[in-house]
Amino acid sequence: MKNFYQMSPEETKVYFKVQDVGLTKEQVRESIEKHGENKLEEVKSVHPMVVFLSQFKDFLVWILLVAAIVSAVMGKLESTLVIIAVLILNAILGTVQHVKAEQSLKSLKALSSPSAKVMREGQIMEIPSAEVVVGDILIVDAGDFIAADGRLIESSSLQLNESALTGESVSVDKMIEPIHKEHVALGDQVNMLFSSSYVTYGRGKAVITAVGTQSEIGRIATLLKSAKEKSTPLQRNLDQFGKKLALFIIMISALVFGLSMYRGTGVMDSMMFAISLAVAAIPEALSSIVTIVLALGTRKLADQNAIIRKLHSVESLGSVSIICSDKTGTLTQNKMKVQHIYTDGELVDVAAIDKEDKLHYKLVMAGLLCSDAVTTEDKRIGDPTEIALVDLGENLHLDELVVRESIPRLSELPFDSDRKLMTTLQHIDGEAIVFTKGAIDVLLKRSKFIETKDGVRPIEEADIIAYEKINHSLSDQGLRVLAFAWRKVDESTLTLEHEDEMILFGLVAMMDPPREESAAAVEDCIKAGIKPIMITGDHKITASAIARQIGILRDGDMAYEGAEIEDLTEAELIQLVPSVSVYARVSPEHKIRIVSAWQSLGHIVAMTGDGVNDAPALKQADIGIAMGITGTEVAKDAASMVLTDDNFSTIVKAINNGRSIYDNIKNAVKFLLSGNTAGILAVLYASVVGLQAPFAPVHLLFINLLTDSLPAIAIGVEPAHGQLMKRKPRDASKPILDRAFGIEVLLEGIVIATVTMTAYYLGLNQGGHGVAMTMAFATLSLSRLVHGINCRMDEPLTFKTLFMNPFTYLALILGIVLLGSVLLLKPLQGIFEISPLSISQLTSIGILSLVPLVVVQLGKHVQKSLLHK
Ligand code: ATP
């Protein structure tokens, strides 16, 4: 058998028994049976048992095992069993959380999995890449990833980047002619498409020849082991903190052990002291809380149309201070409607277009021939600019499909945002005629002639001035102006030179109104200390008009064109960017420079993009945002977030959520650390003043592992509240655990430790050490649960925010039920070393536990009023 690259397109189609209309449903099923699905072997997720066992690697576990042994030696066998039981329970909980978080992230990934366009039963359809089968007719455009290997059967200026496969980063020109050679290297098989490469230019069609593991990339097994999700800076930060803390704890525990021994306490009792301290101090829930909150947060973002592709970006999202946004479709509705046309010095409304007028007719026809939007059964699909042109044709009862069938396209130069032009070639009345449409500034430079009612003549300075003047006045109304030109050629294949020496013959002006929510979202941004910037391929005057309408371009702000920043040095650009809020006629390279300039000024930059050329800028930005609807697969792949509704206001919402997720993590961490600090301080105090250990290890274990995780998770899901977007963006270079945070943790720890030791003394006076320990344990446990309400937000609670997060109350109630069972149920009392308490003792515990809530809230009020002074 011949290789596919040796076959002609026809032979390939015959080989796979596929027609131009694509496979039938039946053929698709047969193909899956015969060749399998387009799936690479998935990276196996870690087995839950492994996750379970890895929970025992923790430092805390080792300490607790020592505690279990010490308890056994001291004859407290029940304690030993409880410690072991709690350890196993904790490992089970840890495993469940881990698996859940992983599943949630996996399903989010599936949301942003790539798709492909295929022709089946005469219909173009977009399907998940995994559903492409051998024999399918794949249709590719600039920015598409190739879903499987295929033999090219149609190509129009098609170029591919095959670096994933060949390592060569320069794009390869593709063609359809067979190659009559044996043993052709992959890089030279220029009529083949390979999975995982992507289209950088042009478009084409191919018959799929191999899918899944049969494809070239599928055979390179090592590439499949896709990288594991790296831990985020926040997770790393906290892990490092945890390690340092562990070291510190060992030192302090050793000190406490020494102190007890020096005082003459027995070895076992001194050991118990040291172990209690260690158990109290280790914040075991810390890193799992971060993972859970991040996973829950990304799920919520996805519900609000922002899909996070890279977990660490959730953290930077909250510190974004610059949003560079596209105009068309993101700030505007992307529903273009032609308002006026202009030919030979006359501007007419769309209603006054006259089919009998030669230039009017030519303009409308050129709009139909030189565009790709099509009418399907129920709607028009394609680029909105071109849909507007098809709508215009309909006004004159011209059907784009009929027109394109009677005057077929012979060759084309597809639109790209660098050239800002699109050109097609067709035979009209026996002559090869080229139509070009595109940006007026570009076409004016490329036109040597002009067509008026009197015919074609060389273009003069006065014509250029007239065109520029009308363009200016239309653009000033926020209209997008598209220029049209034509020429004759001799060849039947287009090259870029055919876009020179054109005959300019008219303009079409269309309206793309701003989205209703844009202005409000821009205002929210500005209030939140975030600067919104418009970066568009559109004309400067149009862009400025729209930017002014929605509040991006304000008094004193400037609008620049891409060309104007081209010659600026890095330093000059850095100086310029703070005063510019609109960049027009920008090419993708300019975007990278603008992002870098802002980054040099210390800002965290979010940047939107959709085209294949936007990928480098999306990667350069701290948060690259790809458009879900209009964006290319390559842009989505490079982005850290994908907007499923392409809407600017979604970015603002996502930033709000990013701020809230970061706050929630910080608050949950504060909750855990302040509680632990209270435990440490109480034990340290007892050790220093020569009391007996105020808690047994099981007590601290109970608090740290059972009652503490519930409020921490509840704090993690605190909804975003109004204050968030009134703050300035967080300084990304500041660590989460800064000085102010440390001081708060310490102060709150002191308050809780004080009430705990008060309870201890009360108990000691009323019933001896056993009762004292029970009271200290119950007070520490309950006051930490109640303190969960304090930790929900930095601001003091108000009536409005008090009940905003029902989960905190649920966690509180559950915690109280757990604590109550241990305190009141006889069998549990024995296991948890509990002495029975009287009603008045229980009441004291209740009252003491409310003290931290009152003190901390008062403190927040005082702090707030001081800040406002
Ligand atoms: P954004 O604001 O998202 O950058 P844009 O549509 O304004 O979007 P581009 O798509 O890069 O930016 O378009 C730049 C210019 O190219 C437009 O102002 C218009 O003059 C021209 N143009 C746009 N679409 C087409 C098209 N389909 N064919 C020919 N020219 C086009």
Short mmCIF file of N, CA, C and O in Angstrom, two decimals, residues 337-341 348-353 392 395-396:
data_model
loop_
_atom_site.label_atom_id
_atom_site.label_comp_id
_atom_site.label_asym_id
_atom_site.label_seq_id
_atom_site.Cartn_x
_atom_site.Cartn_y
_atom_site.Cartn_z
N LYS A 337 -24.13 45.80 12.38
CA LYS A 337 -25.24 46.10 11.48
C LYS A 337 -24.79 47.26 10.60
O LYS A 337 -24.33 48.29 11.11
N VAL A 338 -24.94 47.07 9.28
CA VAL A 338 -24.50 48.14 8.38
C VAL A 338 -25.45 49.32 8.53
O VAL A 338 -26.67 49.16 8.53
N GLN A 339 -24.87 50.52 8.67
CA GLN A 339 -25.69 51.73 8.81
C GLN A 339 -25.67 52.58 7.53
O GLN A 339 -26.69 53.07 7.11
N HIS A 340 -24.47 52.74 6.97
CA HIS A 340 -24.33 53.58 5.76
C HIS A 340 -23.34 52.93 4.80
O HIS A 340 -22.52 52.14 5.23
N ILE A 341 -23.46 53.35 3.53
CA ILE A 341 -22.37 53.03 2.61
C ILE A 341 -21.93 54.34 1.93
O ILE A 341 -22.68 55.33 1.90
N VAL A 348 -24.78 57.25 1.79
CA VAL A 348 -26.23 56.98 1.84
C VAL A 348 -26.54 56.02 2.98
O VAL A 348 -25.71 55.18 3.35
N ASP A 349 -27.78 56.16 3.49
CA ASP A 349 -28.24 55.25 4.52
C ASP A 349 -28.50 53.89 3.92
O ASP A 349 -28.76 53.79 2.72
N VAL A 350 -28.52 52.90 4.77
CA VAL A 350 -28.68 51.54 4.26
C VAL A 350 -30.01 51.39 3.50
O VAL A 350 -30.08 50.71 2.48
N ALA A 351 -31.04 52.12 3.94
CA ALA A 351 -32.34 52.00 3.29
C ALA A 351 -32.33 52.59 1.89
O ALA A 351 -33.15 52.23 1.04
N ALA A 352 -31.37 53.49 1.63
CA ALA A 352 -31.37 54.18 0.33
C ALA A 352 -30.44 53.52 -0.68
O ALA A 352 -30.19 54.06 -1.76
N ILE A 353 -29.92 52.34 -0.36
CA ILE A 353 -29.02 51.68 -1.31
C ILE A 353 -29.82 51.26 -2.54
O ILE A 353 -30.92 50.70 -2.42
N LEU A 392 -26.69 42.69 4.57
CA LEU A 392 -26.83 43.79 3.62
C LEU A 392 -27.30 43.26 2.27
O LEU A 392 -28.17 43.83 1.61
N ASN A 395 -30.94 42.57 2.13
CA ASN A 395 -31.75 43.78 1.92
C ASN A 395 -32.04 44.00 0.44
O ASN A 395 -33.08 44.53 0.07
N LEU A 396 -31.06 43.63 -0.41
CA LEU A 396 -31.26 43.83 -1.85
C LEU A 396 -31.71 42.52 -2.52
O LEU A 396 -31.54 42.34 -3.71
#
